């Protein structure tokens, strides 16, 4: 009997030891998981010797001329700091896919300079670090509000913005173009413009780049439409009246269009700010559809830096980004490319004698609440519907039905 009790006690002791061992394993695994999470947010190199001689690997998504300018700034950085850098540009249309594929297999770059709207999905995928983890101080408070909103998710900022290149309304002379929808006299001035266009023999006096949905969205925004996905009947009726006055401009004819604007043939154009900057035309005035951009920040067409969660030396990465976003580098970049700065201080009249562009609404603090992403998510549908409407193949009612998710009726003849 005693022997049976001994066996029973031995079995109980064995079960206790097994449970304790499992509990220890759970505790260890949990601590390892927390340690892994910490390492992702605050990556540290194994040893200084392993990373000191390794170059910073940087991938960019730029056109050839912009990449050339960045290469020049990078050469200055290398010369001044001695830190080696490997630049790799991916200008292809499938750059996002190529980047994520390399990040998935652990072969991604240390830093990426990419379209700002890409930041959020990369953060959701766990591919990049919040900027707070590698910057001693963030510049979020001095960044134009809509761009700052695009970089925020889950209480953190996930990128460092570089620039923006919104479409603007361009005209020659003073007082010949309408105010934005934010202006109390906007509707009156648009009606006056329409009357002037109807009295012209050559009615095609509004220049829009052919097949460019950004240009049409900016044109609608300048008219006062905050959401081209859901314009009012009155807004679309006004667009229908202006449609015969629109002239579509191919890339090869853009220089001719600038000459026409200068000579009074065209009344106004909707073009990227960088194109207007590089045209070097005198007596040109610009207007930004701020209401549209405040509601749809992706239309500002900016680029931002992001640091990969696989980075080995976040300190070196932060140093390179700080150099590229310094006041000196920003001035060089803006002067060379024509892209606009994203820091609010560049637009403060009491700081700079001549701000690059007059802004008001975009400089105000965020009003809170989620952004309306309907235009961004339905961008391909908008581009197709806009093309049909501008070409006269559909009516304003059919455009609204298409954008609201209803099938369009028979195209207008």
Tab-separated table of C-alpha atoms in Angstrom:
chain	number	residue	atom	x	y	z
A	1	UNK	CA	0.000	0.000	0.000
A	2	UNK	CA	2.808	2.364	0.895
A	3	UNK	CA	4.473	1.540	-2.399
A	4	UNK	CA	1.308	2.587	-4.267
A	5	UNK	CA	1.312	5.867	-2.324
A	6	UNK	CA	4.935	6.443	-3.286
A	7	UNK	CA	4.074	5.948	-6.950
A	8	UNK	CA	1.115	8.307	-6.593
A	9	UNK	CA	3.319	10.973	-4.987
A	10	UNK	CA	5.937	10.492	-7.699
A	11	UNK	CA	3.293	10.946	-10.419
A	12	UNK	CA	2.003	14.136	-8.772
A	13	UNK	CA	5.568	15.485	-8.485
A	14	UNK	CA	6.243	14.692	-12.152
A	15	UNK	CA	3.062	16.476	-13.234
A	16	UNK	CA	4.027	19.508	-11.139
A	17	UNK	CA	7.473	19.699	-12.684
A	18	UNK	CA	5.976	19.370	-16.156
A	19	UNK	CA	3.516	22.216	-15.503
A	20	UNK	CA	6.266	24.396	-14.105
A	21	UNK	CA	8.420	23.728	-17.138
A	22	UNK	CA	5.568	24.656	-19.480
A	23	UNK	CA	4.892	27.837	-17.530
A	24	UNK	CA	8.558	28.792	-17.793
A	25	UNK	CA	8.456	28.161	-21.520
A	26	UNK	CA	5.391	30.392	-21.892
A	27	UNK	CA	7.086	33.151	-19.944
A	28	UNK	CA	10.216	32.906	-22.032
A	29	UNK	CA	8.318	32.904	-25.292
A	30	UNK	CA	6.300	35.906	-24.195
A	31	UNK	CA	9.420	37.831	-23.241
A	32	UNK	CA	11.015	36.908	-26.531
A	33	UNK	CA	7.954	38.164	-28.383
A	34	UNK	CA	8.095	41.442	-26.471
A	35	UNK	CA	11.822	41.670	-27.121
A	36	UNK	CA	11.194	41.084	-30.827
A	37	UNK	CA	8.564	43.817	-30.857
A	38	UNK	CA	10.965	46.195	-29.133
A	39	UNK	CA	13.714	45.386	-31.590
A	40	UNK	CA	11.420	46.132	-34.517
A	41	UNK	CA	10.567	49.529	-33.080
A	42	UNK	CA	14.058	50.335	-31.857
A	43	UNK	CA	16.435	48.238	-33.957
A	44	UNK	CA	20.010	48.068	-32.700
A	45	UNK	CA	23.040	46.765	-34.593
A	46	UNK	CA	24.773	43.716	-33.183
A	47	UNK	CA	28.011	45.636	-32.844
A	48	UNK	CA	29.415	48.922	-34.147
A	49	UNK	CA	32.051	47.069	-36.131
A	50	UNK	CA	29.338	45.273	-38.111
A	51	UNK	CA	27.670	48.447	-39.337
A	52	UNK	CA	30.267	51.228	-39.365
A	53	UNK	CA	31.623	50.266	-42.763
A	54	UNK	CA	28.320	49.261	-44.324
A	55	UNK	CA	26.753	51.785	-46.687
A	56	UNK	CA	23.233	53.068	-46.176
A	57	UNK	CA	21.043	51.363	-48.759
A	58	UNK	CA	18.438	53.732	-50.208
A	59	UNK	CA	15.705	53.030	-52.745
A	60	UNK	CA	13.871	55.860	-54.482
A	61	UNK	CA	10.916	56.192	-56.831
A	62	UNK	CA	11.808	59.263	-58.907
A	63	UNK	CA	12.023	60.288	-62.522
A	64	UNK	CA	15.448	60.658	-64.101
A	65	UNK	CA	15.883	64.404	-63.536
A	66	UNK	CA	14.773	64.256	-59.878
A	67	UNK	CA	17.070	61.302	-59.214
A	68	UNK	CA	19.954	63.284	-60.684
A	69	UNK	CA	19.285	66.142	-58.248
A	70	UNK	CA	19.085	63.736	-55.317
A	71	UNK	CA	22.349	62.147	-56.407
A	72	UNK	CA	24.003	65.565	-56.241
A	73	UNK	CA	22.736	66.169	-52.700
A	74	UNK	CA	23.849	62.688	-51.691
A	75	UNK	CA	27.361	63.284	-53.017
A	76	UNK	CA	27.552	66.385	-50.827
A	77	UNK	CA	26.407	64.324	-47.836
A	78	UNK	CA	29.048	61.644	-48.451
A	79	UNK	CA	31.748	64.289	-48.876
A	80	UNK	CA	30.830	66.062	-45.646
A	81	UNK	CA	30.209	63.029	-43.426
A	82	UNK	CA	32.262	60.210	-44.904
A	83	UNK	CA	29.260	57.899	-44.606
A	84	UNK	CA	28.859	55.676	-47.652
A	85	UNK	CA	25.502	55.452	-49.424
A	86	UNK	CA	24.096	53.147	-52.107
A	87	UNK	CA	21.327	54.781	-54.157
A	88	UNK	CA	18.982	52.632	-56.223
A	89	UNK	CA	16.192	54.253	-58.219
A	90	UNK	CA	13.037	52.352	-59.212
A	91	UNK	CA	11.171	54.574	-61.683
A	92	UNK	CA	8.917	51.768	-62.895
A	93	UNK	CA	5.156	51.891	-62.523
A	94	UNK	CA	5.303	48.709	-60.415
A	95	UNK	CA	7.812	50.207	-57.958
A	96	UNK	CA	5.509	49.622	-54.970
A	97	UNK	CA	5.197	45.930	-55.742
A	98	UNK	CA	8.936	45.550	-56.241
A	99	UNK	CA	9.674	47.288	-52.942
A	100	UNK	CA	7.238	45.200	-50.928
A	101	UNK	CA	8.567	41.990	-52.464
A	102	UNK	CA	12.108	42.777	-51.318
A	103	UNK	CA	10.848	43.818	-47.884
A	104	UNK	CA	8.909	40.569	-47.474
A	105	UNK	CA	12.037	38.457	-47.924
A	106	UNK	CA	14.193	40.659	-45.701
A	107	UNK	CA	16.225	42.195	-48.519
A	108	UNK	CA	14.701	45.659	-48.503
A	109	UNK	CA	16.608	48.960	-48.371
A	110	UNK	CA	17.331	50.909	-45.211
A	111	UNK	CA	15.535	54.041	-46.451
A	112	UNK	CA	12.865	54.612	-49.075
A	113	UNK	CA	11.910	57.865	-50.805
A	114	UNK	CA	8.444	57.116	-52.128
A	115	UNK	CA	5.040	58.598	-52.888
A	116	UNK	CA	3.516	59.815	-49.613
A	117	UNK	CA	0.269	57.807	-50.045
A	118	UNK	CA	2.378	54.621	-49.899
A	119	UNK	CA	3.427	55.305	-46.316
A	120	UNK	CA	0.236	54.142	-44.648
A	121	UNK	CA	-0.030	50.710	-46.354
A	122	UNK	CA	3.671	50.083	-45.671
A	123	UNK	CA	3.071	50.887	-42.002
A	124	UNK	CA	0.047	48.594	-41.906
A	125	UNK	CA	2.221	45.831	-43.366
A	126	UNK	CA	4.879	46.295	-40.687
A	127	UNK	CA	7.534	47.205	-43.256
A	128	UNK	CA	8.590	50.584	-41.844
A	129	UNK	CA	9.346	52.219	-38.501
A	130	UNK	CA	7.525	55.123	-36.912
A	131	UNK	CA	9.651	58.233	-37.279
A	132	UNK	CA	9.649	58.699	-33.492
A	133	UNK	CA	11.839	55.598	-33.188
A	134	UNK	CA	14.770	57.096	-35.122
A	135	UNK	CA	14.296	60.847	-34.765
A	136	UNK	CA	15.025	62.687	-31.544
A	137	UNK	CA	12.319	65.186	-32.461
A	138	UNK	CA	9.659	65.119	-35.154
A	139	UNK	CA	8.624	67.994	-37.394
A	140	UNK	CA	4.964	66.986	-37.558
A	141	UNK	CA	3.757	70.266	-36.069
A	142	UNK	CA	5.426	72.278	-38.819
A	143	UNK	CA	4.224	70.100	-41.700
A	144	UNK	CA	1.278	71.189	-43.833
A	145	UNK	CA	-1.713	69.606	-42.147
A	146	UNK	CA	-3.150	67.343	-44.889
A	147	UNK	CA	0.281	65.830	-45.569
A	148	UNK	CA	0.825	65.276	-41.869
A	149	UNK	CA	-2.504	63.423	-41.750
A	150	UNK	CA	-1.403	61.045	-44.514
A	151	UNK	CA	1.665	60.067	-42.477
A	152	UNK	CA	-0.218	59.326	-39.260
A	153	UNK	CA	-1.575	55.977	-38.194
A	154	UNK	CA	-2.228	54.347	-34.840
A	155	UNK	CA	-1.014	57.416	-32.961
A	156	UNK	CA	2.379	57.594	-34.702
A	157	UNK	CA	3.950	59.353	-37.671
A	158	UNK	CA	5.463	56.891	-40.126
A	159	UNK	CA	7.381	59.051	-42.576
A	160	UNK	CA	9.308	62.287	-43.037
A	161	UNK	CA	7.825	64.398	-45.862
A	162	UNK	CA	10.058	65.911	-48.535
A	163	UNK	CA	7.893	67.876	-50.988
A	164	UNK	CA	4.595	68.233	-52.826
A	165	UNK	CA	3.561	69.123	-56.376
A	166	UNK	CA	-0.149	69.982	-56.491
A	167	UNK	CA	-1.995	71.031	-59.612
A	168	UNK	CA	-2.783	74.735	-59.668
A	169	UNK	CA	-4.888	77.071	-61.748
A	170	UNK	CA	-2.644	79.315	-63.843
A	171	UNK	CA	-3.594	82.474	-65.725
A	172	UNK	CA	-1.914	85.562	-67.110
A	173	UNK	CA	-2.530	89.071	-65.836
A	174	UNK	CA	-4.555	90.199	-62.865
A	175	UNK	CA	-8.218	89.654	-62.210
A	176	UNK	CA	-8.819	87.472	-65.273
A	177	UNK	CA	-9.431	84.196	-63.443
A	178	UNK	CA	-12.032	83.091	-60.936
A	179	UNK	CA	-11.499	82.832	-57.223
A	180	UNK	CA	-11.707	79.483	-55.461
A	181	UNK	CA	-14.889	78.149	-53.992
A	182	UNK	CA	-13.707	79.434	-50.626
A	183	UNK	CA	-13.999	83.007	-51.877
A	184	UNK	CA	-17.288	84.826	-51.234
A	185	UNK	CA	-17.140	86.108	-54.815
A	186	UNK	CA	-16.191	82.804	-56.402
A	187	UNK	CA	-19.531	81.946	-58.015
A	188	UNK	CA	-19.928	85.469	-59.407
A	189	UNK	CA	-16.461	85.486	-60.951
A	190	UNK	CA	-16.985	82.043	-62.505
A	191	UNK	CA	-20.163	83.303	-64.144
A	192	UNK	CA	-18.255	86.297	-65.458
A	193	UNK	CA	-15.580	83.987	-66.866
A	194	UNK	CA	-18.218	81.833	-68.538
A	195	UNK	CA	-19.789	84.914	-70.127
A	196	UNK	CA	-16.379	85.985	-71.464
A	197	UNK	CA	-15.744	82.539	-72.917
A	198	UNK	CA	-19.139	82.406	-74.610
A	199	UNK	CA	-18.445	85.729	-76.332
A	200	UNK	CA	-15.181	84.471	-77.842
A	201	UNK	CA	-14.983	83.176	-81.372
A	202	UNK	CA	-12.435	80.600	-80.255
A	203	UNK	CA	-14.222	79.125	-77.256
A	204	UNK	CA	-11.509	76.608	-76.320
A	205	UNK	CA	-9.748	78.897	-73.861
A	206	UNK	CA	-9.211	76.509	-70.919
A	207	UNK	CA	-6.173	74.246	-71.189
A	208	UNK	CA	-6.128	70.832	-69.493
A	209	UNK	CA	-3.429	68.174	-70.021
A	210	UNK	CA	-4.991	65.403	-72.098
A	211	UNK	CA	-6.139	62.365	-70.131
A	212	UNK	CA	-4.966	63.814	-66.810
A	213	UNK	CA	-7.478	63.213	-63.995
A	214	UNK	CA	-5.378	65.299	-61.564
A	215	UNK	CA	-5.845	68.336	-63.806
A	216	UNK	CA	-9.600	67.872	-63.950
A	217	UNK	CA	-9.867	67.278	-60.196
A	218	UNK	CA	-7.948	70.512	-59.563
A	219	UNK	CA	-10.156	72.357	-62.054
A	220	UNK	CA	-13.271	71.119	-60.280
A	221	UNK	CA	-11.711	72.057	-56.958
A	222	UNK	CA	-10.950	75.565	-58.148
A	223	UNK	CA	-14.614	75.856	-59.017
A	224	UNK	CA	-15.488	74.972	-55.426
A	225	UNK	CA	-16.039	71.203	-55.576
A	226	UNK	CA	-14.527	69.621	-52.461
A	227	UNK	CA	-15.354	66.059	-53.493
A	228	UNK	CA	-15.346	65.277	-57.242
A	229	UNK	CA	-16.791	61.860	-56.424
A	230	UNK	CA	-20.005	63.448	-55.195
A	231	UNK	CA	-20.447	66.861	-56.819
A	232	UNK	CA	-23.748	68.677	-56.556
A	233	UNK	CA	-26.086	68.977	-59.528
A	234	UNK	CA	-25.331	72.706	-59.712
A	235	UNK	CA	-21.573	72.091	-59.776
A	236	UNK	CA	-21.854	69.565	-62.579
A	237	UNK	CA	-24.211	71.823	-64.525
A	238	UNK	CA	-21.589	74.568	-64.376
A	239	UNK	CA	-18.918	72.087	-65.485
A	240	UNK	CA	-21.107	71.098	-68.419
A	241	UNK	CA	-21.338	74.744	-69.507
A	242	UNK	CA	-17.547	75.121	-69.300
A	243	UNK	CA	-16.834	71.830	-71.082
A	244	UNK	CA	-16.966	73.263	-74.651
A	245	UNK	CA	-14.288	75.771	-73.629
A	246	UNK	CA	-11.778	73.088	-72.624
A	247	UNK	CA	-8.835	72.369	-74.902
A	248	UNK	CA	-6.901	69.145	-74.266
A	249	UNK	CA	-3.124	69.522	-74.492
A	250	UNK	CA	-0.731	66.672	-75.253
A	251	UNK	CA	2.722	66.623	-73.676
A	252	UNK	CA	4.426	67.507	-76.951
A	253	UNK	CA	2.203	70.595	-77.305
A	254	UNK	CA	2.687	71.945	-73.774
A	255	UNK	CA	5.224	74.589	-74.811
A	256	UNK	CA	2.806	75.831	-77.464
A	257	UNK	CA	0.115	76.024	-74.790
A	258	UNK	CA	2.323	78.209	-72.585
A	259	UNK	CA	2.894	80.532	-75.521
A	260	UNK	CA	-0.849	80.654	-76.140
A	261	UNK	CA	-1.457	81.557	-72.497
A	262	UNK	CA	1.169	84.276	-72.711
A	263	UNK	CA	-0.377	85.741	-75.855
A	264	UNK	CA	-3.976	85.563	-74.626
A	265	UNK	CA	-5.126	82.593	-76.675
A	266	UNK	CA	-5.732	80.487	-73.566
A	267	UNK	CA	-7.396	82.129	-70.592
A	268	UNK	CA	-6.200	79.665	-67.967
A	269	UNK	CA	-4.631	76.237	-67.484
A	270	UNK	CA	-4.628	73.516	-64.834
A	271	UNK	CA	-1.053	72.222	-64.464
A	272	UNK	CA	1.343	70.940	-61.776
A	273	UNK	CA	3.000	73.714	-59.785
A	274	UNK	CA	6.437	72.468	-60.904
A	275	UNK	CA	5.422	72.901	-64.565
A	276	UNK	CA	4.317	76.486	-63.912
A	277	UNK	CA	7.552	77.126	-61.991
A	278	UNK	CA	9.736	75.809	-64.786
A	279	UNK	CA	7.816	77.680	-67.501
A	280	UNK	CA	9.391	80.951	-66.241
A	281	UNK	CA	6.485	83.026	-67.490
A	282	UNK	CA	6.133	86.618	-66.366
A	283	UNK	CA	2.876	88.032	-64.999
A	284	UNK	CA	1.502	84.578	-64.220
A	285	UNK	CA	-0.784	84.163	-61.240
A	286	UNK	CA	-1.574	80.911	-59.480
A	287	UNK	CA	-4.372	79.622	-57.326
A	288	UNK	CA	-4.537	76.425	-55.284
A	289	UNK	CA	-7.861	74.635	-54.729
A	290	UNK	CA	-7.171	74.355	-51.008
A	291	UNK	CA	-10.612	73.107	-50.058
A	292	UNK	CA	-10.185	70.145	-52.410
A	293	UNK	CA	-6.686	69.328	-51.129
A	294	UNK	CA	-7.686	69.611	-47.469
A	295	UNK	CA	-10.324	66.932	-48.090
A	296	UNK	CA	-8.129	64.816	-50.442
A	297	UNK	CA	-4.470	65.136	-49.346
A	298	UNK	CA	-3.234	62.522	-51.821
A	299	UNK	CA	-3.907	65.038	-54.616
A	300	UNK	CA	-0.996	67.114	-53.279
A	301	UNK	CA	1.269	64.484	-54.897
A	302	UNK	CA	4.078	64.520	-52.369
A	303	UNK	CA	7.059	62.284	-51.621
A	304	UNK	CA	8.267	61.175	-48.187
A	305	UNK	CA	11.140	59.280	-46.602
A	306	UNK	CA	10.500	56.042	-44.699
A	307	UNK	CA	12.917	53.850	-42.743
A	308	UNK	CA	12.634	50.091	-43.116
A	309	UNK	CA	11.910	47.982	-40.038
A	310	UNK	CA	14.891	45.861	-41.166
A	311	UNK	CA	17.380	48.725	-40.854
A	312	UNK	CA	20.593	47.847	-39.041
A	313	UNK	CA	21.694	51.332	-38.065
A	314	UNK	CA	18.729	53.677	-37.614
A	315	UNK	CA	21.047	56.447	-36.413
A	316	UNK	CA	22.835	56.640	-39.760
A	317	UNK	CA	19.521	56.523	-41.593
A	318	UNK	CA	18.174	59.371	-39.472
A	319	UNK	CA	21.297	61.420	-40.190
A	320	UNK	CA	20.887	61.050	-43.951
A	321	UNK	CA	17.202	62.033	-43.821
A	322	UNK	CA	17.996	65.030	-41.600
A	323	UNK	CA	20.570	66.198	-44.146
A	324	UNK	CA	18.115	65.867	-47.051
A	325	UNK	CA	15.374	67.755	-45.205
A	326	UNK	CA	17.581	70.542	-43.839
A	327	UNK	CA	16.750	74.117	-44.839
A	328	UNK	CA	19.803	74.237	-47.106
A	329	UNK	CA	18.979	70.991	-48.927
A	330	UNK	CA	15.304	71.915	-49.193
A	331	UNK	CA	16.166	75.194	-50.920
A	332	UNK	CA	18.466	73.420	-53.375
A	333	UNK	CA	15.792	70.799	-54.073
A	334	UNK	CA	12.995	73.332	-54.552
A	335	UNK	CA	15.073	75.597	-56.793
A	336	UNK	CA	16.143	72.671	-58.973
A	337	UNK	CA	12.872	70.724	-59.234
A	338	UNK	CA	10.150	73.308	-58.685
A	339	UNK	CA	8.456	71.092	-56.095
A	340	UNK	CA	6.969	72.907	-53.135
A	341	UNK	CA	8.255	72.622	-49.558
A	342	UNK	CA	5.956	71.057	-46.984
A	343	UNK	CA	7.012	73.053	-43.928
A	344	UNK	CA	4.526	75.716	-42.869
A	345	UNK	CA	7.289	78.192	-42.089
A	346	UNK	CA	8.111	78.445	-45.798
A	347	UNK	CA	4.695	80.031	-46.353
A	348	UNK	CA	4.730	82.446	-43.424
A	349	UNK	CA	4.712	85.993	-44.733
A	350	UNK	CA	6.403	87.332	-41.612
A	351	UNK	CA	9.322	84.926	-42.087
A	352	UNK	CA	9.814	84.882	-45.867
A	353	UNK	CA	9.368	87.996	-47.976
A	354	UNK	CA	7.955	86.040	-50.896
A	355	UNK	CA	6.331	82.704	-50.007
A	356	UNK	CA	6.387	80.199	-52.902
A	357	UNK	CA	2.599	80.136	-52.979
A	358	UNK	CA	-0.195	81.827	-51.019
A	359	UNK	CA	-1.834	79.243	-48.761
A	360	UNK	CA	-4.429	79.590	-46.041
A	361	UNK	CA	-6.558	76.527	-45.357
A	362	UNK	CA	-3.705	74.031	-45.769
A	363	UNK	CA	-1.660	75.798	-43.083
A	364	UNK	CA	-4.351	75.512	-40.441
A	365	UNK	CA	-4.174	72.731	-37.822
A	366	UNK	CA	-5.992	69.495	-38.503
A	367	UNK	CA	-9.653	69.741	-37.628
A	368	UNK	CA	-9.709	66.115	-36.531
A	369	UNK	CA	-11.737	63.185	-37.785
A	370	UNK	CA	-10.998	60.607	-40.454
A	371	UNK	CA	-10.173	61.715	-43.960
A	372	UNK	CA	-12.640	61.129	-46.765
A	373	UNK	CA	-10.805	58.550	-48.879
A	374	UNK	CA	-13.628	58.027	-51.391
A	375	UNK	CA	-11.830	59.825	-54.225
A	376	UNK	CA	-8.540	58.036	-53.574
A	377	UNK	CA	-10.158	54.598	-53.380
A	378	UNK	CA	-12.250	55.286	-56.478
A	379	UNK	CA	-9.523	57.031	-58.439
A	380	UNK	CA	-9.618	54.716	-61.466
A	381	UNK	CA	-13.401	55.094	-61.711
A	382	UNK	CA	-13.061	58.871	-61.431
A	383	UNK	CA	-10.407	58.990	-64.162
A	384	UNK	CA	-12.586	56.941	-66.541
A	385	UNK	CA	-15.747	58.932	-65.797
A	386	UNK	CA	-13.924	62.266	-66.143
A	387	UNK	CA	-12.523	61.258	-69.538
A	388	UNK	CA	-15.974	60.360	-70.845
A	389	UNK	CA	-17.540	63.533	-69.468
A	390	UNK	CA	-14.855	65.874	-70.794
A	391	UNK	CA	-14.983	64.305	-74.242
A	392	UNK	CA	-18.741	64.896	-74.370
A	393	UNK	CA	-19.613	61.186	-74.449
A	394	UNK	CA	-21.605	61.365	-71.204
A	395	UNK	CA	-23.742	64.018	-69.567
A	396	UNK	CA	-23.254	65.564	-66.148
A	397	UNK	CA	-26.096	63.378	-64.813
A	398	UNK	CA	-24.417	60.238	-66.146
A	399	UNK	CA	-21.149	61.318	-64.567
A	400	UNK	CA	-22.834	61.661	-61.166
A	401	UNK	CA	-24.559	58.300	-61.558
A	402	UNK	CA	-21.279	56.618	-62.465
A	403	UNK	CA	-19.464	58.108	-59.470
A	404	UNK	CA	-22.314	57.160	-57.124
A	405	UNK	CA	-22.000	53.530	-58.193
A	406	UNK	CA	-24.898	53.372	-60.637
A	407	UNK	CA	-24.462	52.191	-64.180
A	408	UNK	CA	-24.385	55.008	-66.688
A	409	UNK	CA	-27.147	55.312	-69.244
A	410	UNK	CA	-26.560	55.471	-72.967
A	411	UNK	CA	-23.738	57.965	-73.653
A	412	UNK	CA	-24.691	61.369	-74.964
A	413	UNK	CA	-24.301	61.817	-78.701
